[in-house]
Coordinates of C-alpha atoms in Angstrom, one line a residue:
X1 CA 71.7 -141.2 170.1
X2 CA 68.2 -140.0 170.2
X3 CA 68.3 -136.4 169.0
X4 CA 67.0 -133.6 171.6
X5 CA 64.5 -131.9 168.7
X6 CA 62.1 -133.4 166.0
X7 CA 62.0 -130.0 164.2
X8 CA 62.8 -126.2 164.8
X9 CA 62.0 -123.0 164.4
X10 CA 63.6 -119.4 163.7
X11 CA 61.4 -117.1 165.0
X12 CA 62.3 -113.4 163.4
X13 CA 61.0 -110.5 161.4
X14 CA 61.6 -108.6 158.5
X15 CA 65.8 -107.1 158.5
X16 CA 66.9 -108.9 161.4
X17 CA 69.3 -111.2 159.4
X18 CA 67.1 -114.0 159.2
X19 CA 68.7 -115.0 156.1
X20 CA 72.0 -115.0 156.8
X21 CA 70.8 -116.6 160.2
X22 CA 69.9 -119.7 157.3
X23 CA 72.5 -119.5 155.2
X24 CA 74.8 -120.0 158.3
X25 CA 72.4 -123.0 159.4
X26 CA 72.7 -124.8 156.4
X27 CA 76.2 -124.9 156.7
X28 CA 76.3 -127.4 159.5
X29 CA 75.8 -131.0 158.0
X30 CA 72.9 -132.1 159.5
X31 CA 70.8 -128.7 159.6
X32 CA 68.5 -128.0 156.9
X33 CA 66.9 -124.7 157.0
X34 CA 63.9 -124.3 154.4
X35 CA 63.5 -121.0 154.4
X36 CA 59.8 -118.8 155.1
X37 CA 57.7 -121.9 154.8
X38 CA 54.3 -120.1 156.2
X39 CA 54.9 -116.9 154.2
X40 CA 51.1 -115.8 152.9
X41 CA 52.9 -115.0 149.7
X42 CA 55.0 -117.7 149.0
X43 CA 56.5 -121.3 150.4
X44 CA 60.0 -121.1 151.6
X45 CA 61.5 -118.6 149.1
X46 CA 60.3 -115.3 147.1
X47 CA 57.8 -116.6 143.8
X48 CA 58.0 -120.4 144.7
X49 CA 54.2 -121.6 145.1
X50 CA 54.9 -125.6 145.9
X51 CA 57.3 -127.1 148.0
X52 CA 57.9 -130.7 149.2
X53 CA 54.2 -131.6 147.6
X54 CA 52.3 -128.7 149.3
X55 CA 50.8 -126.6 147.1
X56 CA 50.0 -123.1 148.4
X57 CA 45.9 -124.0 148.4
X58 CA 46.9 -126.8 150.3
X59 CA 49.0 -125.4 152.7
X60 CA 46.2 -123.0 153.3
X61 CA 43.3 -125.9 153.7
X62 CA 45.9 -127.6 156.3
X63 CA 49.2 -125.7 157.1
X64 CA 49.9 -128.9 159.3
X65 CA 50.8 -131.2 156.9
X66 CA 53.5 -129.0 155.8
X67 CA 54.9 -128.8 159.0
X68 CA 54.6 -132.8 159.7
X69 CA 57.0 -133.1 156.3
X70 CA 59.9 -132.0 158.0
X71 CA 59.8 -134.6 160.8
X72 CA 62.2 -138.0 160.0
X73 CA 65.0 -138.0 157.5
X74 CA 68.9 -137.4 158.1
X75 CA 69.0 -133.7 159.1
X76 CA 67.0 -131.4 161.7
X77 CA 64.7 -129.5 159.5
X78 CA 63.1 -126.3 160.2
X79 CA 61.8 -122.9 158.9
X80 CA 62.1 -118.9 159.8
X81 CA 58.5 -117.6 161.1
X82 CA 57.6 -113.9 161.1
X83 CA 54.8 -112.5 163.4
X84 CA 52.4 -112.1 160.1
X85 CA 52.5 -116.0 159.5
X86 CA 50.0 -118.4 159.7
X87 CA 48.9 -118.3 163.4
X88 CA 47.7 -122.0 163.2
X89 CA 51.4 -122.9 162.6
X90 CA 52.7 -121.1 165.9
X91 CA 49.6 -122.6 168.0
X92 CA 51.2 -125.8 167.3
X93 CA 54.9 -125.6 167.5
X94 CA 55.4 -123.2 170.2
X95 CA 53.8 -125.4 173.2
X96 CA 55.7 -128.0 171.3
X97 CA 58.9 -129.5 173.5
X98 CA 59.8 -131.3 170.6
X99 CA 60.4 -127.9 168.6
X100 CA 63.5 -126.3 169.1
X101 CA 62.8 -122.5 169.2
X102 CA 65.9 -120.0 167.8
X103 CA 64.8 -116.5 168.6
X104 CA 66.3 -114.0 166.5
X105 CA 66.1 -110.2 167.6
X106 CA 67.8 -107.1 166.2
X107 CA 67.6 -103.3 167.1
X108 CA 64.1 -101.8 166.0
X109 CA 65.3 -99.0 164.8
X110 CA 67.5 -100.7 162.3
X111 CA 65.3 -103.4 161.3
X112 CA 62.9 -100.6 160.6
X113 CA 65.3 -98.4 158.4
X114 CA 66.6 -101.4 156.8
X115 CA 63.4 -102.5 155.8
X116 CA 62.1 -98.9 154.2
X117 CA 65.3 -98.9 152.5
X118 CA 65.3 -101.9 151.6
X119 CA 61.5 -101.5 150.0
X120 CA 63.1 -98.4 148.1
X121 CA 65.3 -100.1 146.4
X122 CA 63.6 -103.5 145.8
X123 CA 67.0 -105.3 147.0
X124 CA 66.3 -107.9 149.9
X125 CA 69.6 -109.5 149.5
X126 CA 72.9 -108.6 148.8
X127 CA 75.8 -110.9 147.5
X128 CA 77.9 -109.0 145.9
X129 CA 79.2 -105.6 147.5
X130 CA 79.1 -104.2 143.9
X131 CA 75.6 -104.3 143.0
X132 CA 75.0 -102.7 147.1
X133 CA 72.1 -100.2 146.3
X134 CA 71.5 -97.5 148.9
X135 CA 69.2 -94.8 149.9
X136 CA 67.7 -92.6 152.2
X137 CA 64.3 -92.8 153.4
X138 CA 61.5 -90.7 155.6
X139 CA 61.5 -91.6 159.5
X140 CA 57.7 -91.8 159.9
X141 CA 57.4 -91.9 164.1
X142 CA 53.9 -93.1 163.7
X143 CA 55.0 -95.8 161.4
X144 CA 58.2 -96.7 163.3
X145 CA 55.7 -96.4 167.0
X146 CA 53.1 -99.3 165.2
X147 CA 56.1 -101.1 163.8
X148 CA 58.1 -101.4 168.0
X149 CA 54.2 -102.3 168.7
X150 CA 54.0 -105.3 166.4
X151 CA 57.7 -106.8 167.3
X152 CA 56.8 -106.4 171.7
X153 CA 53.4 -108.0 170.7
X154 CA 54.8 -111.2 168.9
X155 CA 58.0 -110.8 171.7
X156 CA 55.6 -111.0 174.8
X157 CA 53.4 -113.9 173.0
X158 CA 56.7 -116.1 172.4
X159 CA 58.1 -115.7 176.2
X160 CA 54.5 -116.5 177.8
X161 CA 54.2 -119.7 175.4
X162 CA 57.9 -120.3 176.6
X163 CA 57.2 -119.6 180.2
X164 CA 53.9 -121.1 180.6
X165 CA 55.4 -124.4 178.7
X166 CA 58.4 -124.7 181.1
X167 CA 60.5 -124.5 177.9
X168 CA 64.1 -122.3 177.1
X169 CA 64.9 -120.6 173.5
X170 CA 68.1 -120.2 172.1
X171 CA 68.4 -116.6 171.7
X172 CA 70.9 -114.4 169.2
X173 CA 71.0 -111.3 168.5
X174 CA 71.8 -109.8 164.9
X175 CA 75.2 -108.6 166.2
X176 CA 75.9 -112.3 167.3
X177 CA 75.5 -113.6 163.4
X178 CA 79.1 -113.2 162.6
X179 CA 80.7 -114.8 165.3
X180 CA 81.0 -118.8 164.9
X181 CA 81.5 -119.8 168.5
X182 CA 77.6 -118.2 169.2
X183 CA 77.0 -120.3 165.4
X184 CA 78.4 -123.7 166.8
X185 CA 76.8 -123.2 170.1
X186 CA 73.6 -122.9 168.7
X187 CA 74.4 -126.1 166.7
X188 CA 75.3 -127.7 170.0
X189 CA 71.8 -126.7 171.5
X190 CA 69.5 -128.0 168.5
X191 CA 72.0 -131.7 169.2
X192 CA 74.1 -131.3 166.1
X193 CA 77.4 -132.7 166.5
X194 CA 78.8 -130.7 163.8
X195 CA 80.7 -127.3 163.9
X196 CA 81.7 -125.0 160.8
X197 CA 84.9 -122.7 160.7
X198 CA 83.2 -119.7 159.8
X199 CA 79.9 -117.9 159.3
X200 CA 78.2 -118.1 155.7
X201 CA 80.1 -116.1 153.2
X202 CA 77.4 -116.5 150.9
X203 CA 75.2 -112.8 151.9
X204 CA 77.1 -109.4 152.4
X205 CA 75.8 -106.9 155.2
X206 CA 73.4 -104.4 153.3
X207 CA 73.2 -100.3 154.5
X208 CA 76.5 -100.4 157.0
X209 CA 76.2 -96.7 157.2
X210 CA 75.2 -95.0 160.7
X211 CA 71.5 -94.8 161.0
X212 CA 71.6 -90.9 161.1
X213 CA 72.9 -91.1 157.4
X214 CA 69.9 -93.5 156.5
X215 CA 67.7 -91.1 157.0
X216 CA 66.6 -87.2 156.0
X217 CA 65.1 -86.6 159.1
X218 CA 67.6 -87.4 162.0
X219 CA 66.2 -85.1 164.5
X220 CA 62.6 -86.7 164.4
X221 CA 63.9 -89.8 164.6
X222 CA 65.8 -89.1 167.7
X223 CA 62.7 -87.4 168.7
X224 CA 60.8 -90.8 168.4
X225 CA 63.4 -92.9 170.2
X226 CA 64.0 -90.7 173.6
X227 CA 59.7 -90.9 173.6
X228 CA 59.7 -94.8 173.0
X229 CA 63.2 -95.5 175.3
X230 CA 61.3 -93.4 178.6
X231 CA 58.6 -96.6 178.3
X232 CA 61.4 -99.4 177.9
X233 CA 59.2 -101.3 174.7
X234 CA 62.6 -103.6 174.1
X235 CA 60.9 -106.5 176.1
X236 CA 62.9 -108.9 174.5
X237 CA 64.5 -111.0 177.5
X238 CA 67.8 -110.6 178.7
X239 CA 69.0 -113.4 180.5
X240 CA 72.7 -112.1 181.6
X241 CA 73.2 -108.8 182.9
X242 CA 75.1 -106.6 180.9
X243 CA 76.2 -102.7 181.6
X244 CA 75.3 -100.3 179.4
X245 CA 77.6 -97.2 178.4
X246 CA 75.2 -94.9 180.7
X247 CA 76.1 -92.4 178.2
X248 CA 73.3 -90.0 180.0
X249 CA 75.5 -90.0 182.7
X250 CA 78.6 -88.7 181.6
X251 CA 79.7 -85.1 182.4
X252 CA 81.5 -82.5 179.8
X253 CA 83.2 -79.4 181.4
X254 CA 81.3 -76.4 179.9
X255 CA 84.5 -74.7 177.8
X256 CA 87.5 -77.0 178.4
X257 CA 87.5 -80.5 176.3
X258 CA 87.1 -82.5 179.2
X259 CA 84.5 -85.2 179.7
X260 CA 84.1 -87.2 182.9
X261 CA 82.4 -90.6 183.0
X262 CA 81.7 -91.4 186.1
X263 CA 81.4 -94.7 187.4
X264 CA 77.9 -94.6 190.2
X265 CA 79.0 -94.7 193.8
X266 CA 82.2 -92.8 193.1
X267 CA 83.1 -89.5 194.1
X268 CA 81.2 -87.6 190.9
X269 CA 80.2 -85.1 192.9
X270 CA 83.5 -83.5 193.8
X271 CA 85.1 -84.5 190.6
X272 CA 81.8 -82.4 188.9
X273 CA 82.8 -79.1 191.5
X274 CA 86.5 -79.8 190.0
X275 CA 85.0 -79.4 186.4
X276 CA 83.4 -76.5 187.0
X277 CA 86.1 -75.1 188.8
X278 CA 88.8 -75.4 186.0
X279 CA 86.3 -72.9 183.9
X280 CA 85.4 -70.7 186.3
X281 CA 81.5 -71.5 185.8
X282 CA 78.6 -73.0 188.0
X283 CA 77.8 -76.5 188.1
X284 CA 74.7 -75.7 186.0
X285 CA 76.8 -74.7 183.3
X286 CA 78.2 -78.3 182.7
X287 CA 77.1 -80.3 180.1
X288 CA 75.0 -83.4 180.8
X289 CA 72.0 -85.8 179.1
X290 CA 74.0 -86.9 176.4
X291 CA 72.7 -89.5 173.8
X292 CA 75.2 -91.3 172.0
X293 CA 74.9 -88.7 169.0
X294 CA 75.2 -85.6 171.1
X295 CA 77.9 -87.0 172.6
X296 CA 79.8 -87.8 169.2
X297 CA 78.5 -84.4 167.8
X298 CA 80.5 -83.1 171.0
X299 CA 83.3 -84.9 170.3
X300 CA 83.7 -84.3 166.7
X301 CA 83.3 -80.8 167.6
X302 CA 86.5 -80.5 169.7
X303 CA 89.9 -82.2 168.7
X304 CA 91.9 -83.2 171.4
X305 CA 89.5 -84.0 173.8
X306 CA 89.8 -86.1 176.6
X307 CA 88.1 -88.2 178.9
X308 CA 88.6 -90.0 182.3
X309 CA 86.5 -92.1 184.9
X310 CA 87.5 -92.3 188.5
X311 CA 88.2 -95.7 190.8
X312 CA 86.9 -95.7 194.3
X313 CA 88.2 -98.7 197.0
X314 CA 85.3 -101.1 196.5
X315 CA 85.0 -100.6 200.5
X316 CA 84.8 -97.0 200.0
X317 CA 82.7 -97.1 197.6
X318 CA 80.4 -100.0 198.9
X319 CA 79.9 -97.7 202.0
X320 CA 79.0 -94.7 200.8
X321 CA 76.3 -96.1 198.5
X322 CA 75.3 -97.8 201.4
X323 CA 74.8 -94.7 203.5
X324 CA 73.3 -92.3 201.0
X325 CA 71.1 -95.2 199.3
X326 CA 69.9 -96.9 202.1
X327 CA 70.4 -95.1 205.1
X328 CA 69.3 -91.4 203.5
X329 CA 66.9 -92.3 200.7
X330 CA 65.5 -95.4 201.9
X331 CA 65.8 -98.1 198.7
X332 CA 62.9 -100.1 200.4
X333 CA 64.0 -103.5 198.6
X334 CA 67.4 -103.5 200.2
X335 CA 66.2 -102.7 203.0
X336 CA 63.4 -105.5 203.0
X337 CA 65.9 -107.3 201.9
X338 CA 68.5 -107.2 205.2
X339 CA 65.3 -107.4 207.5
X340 CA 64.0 -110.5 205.7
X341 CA 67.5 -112.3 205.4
X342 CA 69.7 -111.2 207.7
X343 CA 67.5 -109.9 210.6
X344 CA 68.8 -106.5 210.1
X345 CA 66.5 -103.6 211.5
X346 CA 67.3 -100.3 210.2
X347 CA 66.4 -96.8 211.2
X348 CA 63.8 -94.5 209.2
X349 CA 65.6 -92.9 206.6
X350 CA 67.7 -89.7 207.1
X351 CA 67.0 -90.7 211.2
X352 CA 69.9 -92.1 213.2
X353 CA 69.3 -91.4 217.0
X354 CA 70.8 -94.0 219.0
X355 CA 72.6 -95.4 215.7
X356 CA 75.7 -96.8 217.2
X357 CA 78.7 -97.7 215.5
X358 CA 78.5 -100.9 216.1
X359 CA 75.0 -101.7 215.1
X360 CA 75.6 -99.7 211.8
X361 CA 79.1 -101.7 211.7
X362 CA 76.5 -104.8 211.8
X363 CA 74.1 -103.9 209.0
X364 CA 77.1 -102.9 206.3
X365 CA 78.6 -106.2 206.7
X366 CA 74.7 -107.6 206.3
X367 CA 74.8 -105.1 203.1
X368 CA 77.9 -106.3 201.8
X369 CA 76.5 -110.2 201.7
X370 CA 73.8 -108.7 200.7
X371 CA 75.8 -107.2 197.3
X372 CA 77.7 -110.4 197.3
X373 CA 74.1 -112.0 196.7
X374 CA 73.1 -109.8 194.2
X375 CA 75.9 -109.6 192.5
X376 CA 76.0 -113.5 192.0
X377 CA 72.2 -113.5 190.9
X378 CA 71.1 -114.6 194.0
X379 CA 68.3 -112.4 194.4
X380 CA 65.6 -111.0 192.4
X381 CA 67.0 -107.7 192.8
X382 CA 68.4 -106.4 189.4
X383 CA 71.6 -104.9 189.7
X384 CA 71.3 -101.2 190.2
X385 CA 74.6 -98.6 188.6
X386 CA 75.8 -98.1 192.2
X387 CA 75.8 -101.7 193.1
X388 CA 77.7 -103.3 189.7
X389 CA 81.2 -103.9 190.3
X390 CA 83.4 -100.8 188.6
X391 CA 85.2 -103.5 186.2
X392 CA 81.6 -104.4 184.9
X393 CA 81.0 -100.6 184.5
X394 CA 84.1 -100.3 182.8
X395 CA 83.6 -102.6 180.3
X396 CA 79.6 -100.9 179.9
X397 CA 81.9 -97.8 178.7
X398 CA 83.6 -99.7 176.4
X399 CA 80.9 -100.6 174.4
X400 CA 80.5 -96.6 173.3
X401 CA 84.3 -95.7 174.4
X402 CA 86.8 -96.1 176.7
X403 CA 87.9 -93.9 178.9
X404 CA 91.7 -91.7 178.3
X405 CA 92.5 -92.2 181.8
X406 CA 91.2 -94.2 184.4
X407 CA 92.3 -92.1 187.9
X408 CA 92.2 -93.4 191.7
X409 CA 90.4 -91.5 194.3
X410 CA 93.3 -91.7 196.8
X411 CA 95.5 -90.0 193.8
X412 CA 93.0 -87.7 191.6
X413 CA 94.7 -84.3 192.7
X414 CA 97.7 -85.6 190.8
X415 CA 96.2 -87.7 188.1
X416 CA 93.7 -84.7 187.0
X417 CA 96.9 -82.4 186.7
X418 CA 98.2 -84.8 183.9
X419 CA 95.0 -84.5 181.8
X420 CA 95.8 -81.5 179.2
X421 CA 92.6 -79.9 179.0
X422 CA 91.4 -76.7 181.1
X423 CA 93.7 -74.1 182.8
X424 CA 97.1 -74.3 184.1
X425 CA 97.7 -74.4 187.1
X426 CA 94.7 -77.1 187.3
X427 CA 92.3 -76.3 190.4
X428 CA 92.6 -78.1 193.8
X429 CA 89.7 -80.9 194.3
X430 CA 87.7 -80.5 197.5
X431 CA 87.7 -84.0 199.5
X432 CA 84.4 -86.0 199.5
X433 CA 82.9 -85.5 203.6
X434 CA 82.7 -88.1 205.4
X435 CA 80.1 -90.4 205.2
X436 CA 77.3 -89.8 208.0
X437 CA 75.6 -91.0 209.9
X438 CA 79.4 -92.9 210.7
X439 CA 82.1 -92.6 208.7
X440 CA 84.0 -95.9 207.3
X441 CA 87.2 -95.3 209.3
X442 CA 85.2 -95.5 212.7
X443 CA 83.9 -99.2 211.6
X444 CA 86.1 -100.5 209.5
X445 CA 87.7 -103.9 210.2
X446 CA 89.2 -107.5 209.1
X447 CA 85.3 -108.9 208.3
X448 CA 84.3 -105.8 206.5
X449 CA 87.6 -106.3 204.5
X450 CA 87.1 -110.1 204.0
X451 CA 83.6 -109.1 203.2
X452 CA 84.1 -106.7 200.3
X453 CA 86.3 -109.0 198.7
X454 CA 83.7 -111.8 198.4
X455 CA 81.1 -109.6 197.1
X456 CA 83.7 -107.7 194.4
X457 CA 86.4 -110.4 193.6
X458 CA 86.6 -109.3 190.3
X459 CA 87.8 -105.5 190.8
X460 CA 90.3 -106.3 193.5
X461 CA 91.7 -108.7 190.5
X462 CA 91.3 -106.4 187.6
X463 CA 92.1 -103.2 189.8
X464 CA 94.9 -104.3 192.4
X465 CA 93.6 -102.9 195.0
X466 CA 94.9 -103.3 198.4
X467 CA 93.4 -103.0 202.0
X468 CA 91.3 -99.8 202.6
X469 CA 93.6 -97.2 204.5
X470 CA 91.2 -94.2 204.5

């Protein structure tokens, strides 16, 4: 059977777990990985200045022929190549079909400390727990800035090369390097019929502290993320869409240890009034704009908190994002979106004379195929917070924490009396008004119903939930 790759290449940097990337490679019969073959400094492996017959001179007079000696032989061969290597090497391999490209990718900021730490302490590889060496180092924000600079530069030059070529990678992130099944699919991608039982047991993880105890300076380094984060530099594709925590979004009440996550499209803002209600303070006086250390720091801070997010009927909740997204604010793609598809002409935001119920009955079911759509990747729409199905949120919190409770809307007077934080009695929570321009229980019907299930299948599974009542 002809093999689907002559070759391959790992394309990483520095700290990203190349090297246990390889070590894990090279225990699949059939994968030989040789290592940093176009290193300026050295062939394959730290002080080795010759490898299979290339000398380093040579290998600078024609890198090529270094390359050309892994084609043939028994096992796939390849190499790890950093953004720093010779550029004559990546000129040939990445418009190269033939060339199986791996892209490896890991968090900036912890590539960045793990290299400074790592150039502290002269220890680049780690075998044995016992002889770990740590440290802490400097967070230079000019140094980190140039560093994100250099990995989006080489990032943005390897998906053109893949676009423009009509070629895929295989891509893996650092977090993926411990887990076998991502191993043997990757195995299964470069043709290799062979599978291993486990990861590489050969290099131990180096620094597993949290970053903010890697460094002396935590503040400016938090400083230096939230100014790099508001221009989104991690360009590194994504090619599934996955839910963040949307820890920013959470709400804390300002005295009681309470913290509400709120899932988008849900009733937050009479859950919020409820928060401010059980201290007796303004809204302004809640807590919001949390990162994910302010938001430990607060929770370190108070023993026995607790936290809940609240369920809305996926009808419900479909409809209100409809009216207040697309009705009152506009959201022009959705909106050229129903036109374009679905015929649907809507009225200028915030504008409904002569709205009917029926034509606004019309253009929600045309929104709700229009979700379906989305939802399935059937548009180029990305997938906005209020559109992603509350299971999909759900598991975005879980990637930070889950939730204590997880409360209905039809039942939150009772389930926000059982949470034991705030006053007692526990205050009454004002009912979210009626959706305008028409509210749901004036349109609702069998093909809205049938409707809202094909476009969220998943959270009437997960959740139960049973026809809309109002």
């Amino acid at each position: 059977m002809t093999r689907p790759f002559d070759h391959f290449v790992v394309f990483a940097e520095m700290r990203t777990g190349s090297n246990f990337l390889e070590a894990s490679l090279n225990e699949f019969d059939g994968i030989t990985c040789h290592g940093e073959l176009f290193n300026p400094h050295f062939i394959g492996q730290k002080d080795r200045t010759e490898y299979l017959g290339v000398t380093m001179t040579g290998r600078e007079e024609d890198p090529l022929q270094l390359l050309d000696r892994l084609h043939g032989g028994a096992d796939l061969q390849g190499f790890r190549f950093f953004h720093d290597h010779d550029p004559r090497v990546l000129a040939r391999v990445l418009p190269d079909p033939r060339c199986a490209k791996i892209v490896l990718t890991r968090n900036p900021v912890e590539s960045y400390i793990s290299r400074k730490i790592a150039g502290r302490t002269g220890q680049w590889k780690l075998t044995d727990v016992k002889h770990q060496k740590a440290a802490r180092i400097n967070f230079d924000a000019a140094e980190f800035e140039a560093h994100v600079q250099e990995l989006q530069a080489f990032q943005i030059t390897l998906q053109r090369g893949l676009q423009t070529t009509g070629q895929t990678a295989f891509y893996i992130a650092y977090e993926d390097l411990g887990d076998v099944e991502v191993l043997n699919g990757l195995a299964a991608y470069l043709g290799v019929p062979a599978r291993i039982e486990a990861p590489s047991a050969k290099l131990k993880k180096q620094n597993p502290a949290p970053i903010e105890d890697k460094v002396v300076n935590p503040d400016e380094l938090e400083t230096a993320i939230a100014r790099l984060d508001r221009f989104n530099l991690t360009r590194t594709p994504a090619f599934e869409p996955r839910r963040g925590p949307m820890v920013p979004r959470f709400i804390a009440a300002a005295e009681s240890a309470l913290l509400f996550m709120p899932v988008a499209g849900g009733p937050t803002e009479a859950v919020a009034d409820w928060l401010a209600a059980l201290d007796w303070v303004d809204r302004a006086a809640l807590q919001t704009g949390f990162t994910q250390k302010t938001l430990r720091r607060w929770k370190r801070s108070r023993p026995g908190h607790r936290s809940f997010t609240v369920l809305r009927h996926p009808l419900a909740r479909a409809h209100a994002v409809f009216c207040d997204s697309v009705l009152m604010r506009g959201a022009e793609a959705v909106r050229g979106h129903l036109k374009r598809v679905h015929g649907v002409e809507l009225p200028p935001p915030g504008r409904f004379e002569g709205w009917s119920p029926e034509a606004h009955r019309a253009a929600f079911g045309a929104f709700l195929a229009f979700l379906k759509a989305v939802l399935s990747g059937q548009t180029g729409l990305r997938v906005a917070p209020e559109w992603a199905s509350q299971s999909a949120v759900l598991k975005g919190f879980a990637q930070f924490a889950l939730p204590d409770a997880v409360l209905r809307e039809d039942e939150l007077q009772a389930g926000l009396a059982t949470l034991p934080a705030g006053r007692t009695p526990a205050p009454r929570i004002v009912a979210t008004p009626a959706d305008v321009p028409h509210p749901l229980a004036e349109i609702a019907d069998d093909g809205l119903e049938a409707a809202v299930r094909e476009a969220y299948p998943r959270d009437f599974m997960e959740f139960g939930f049973d026809r809309w009542r109002g």
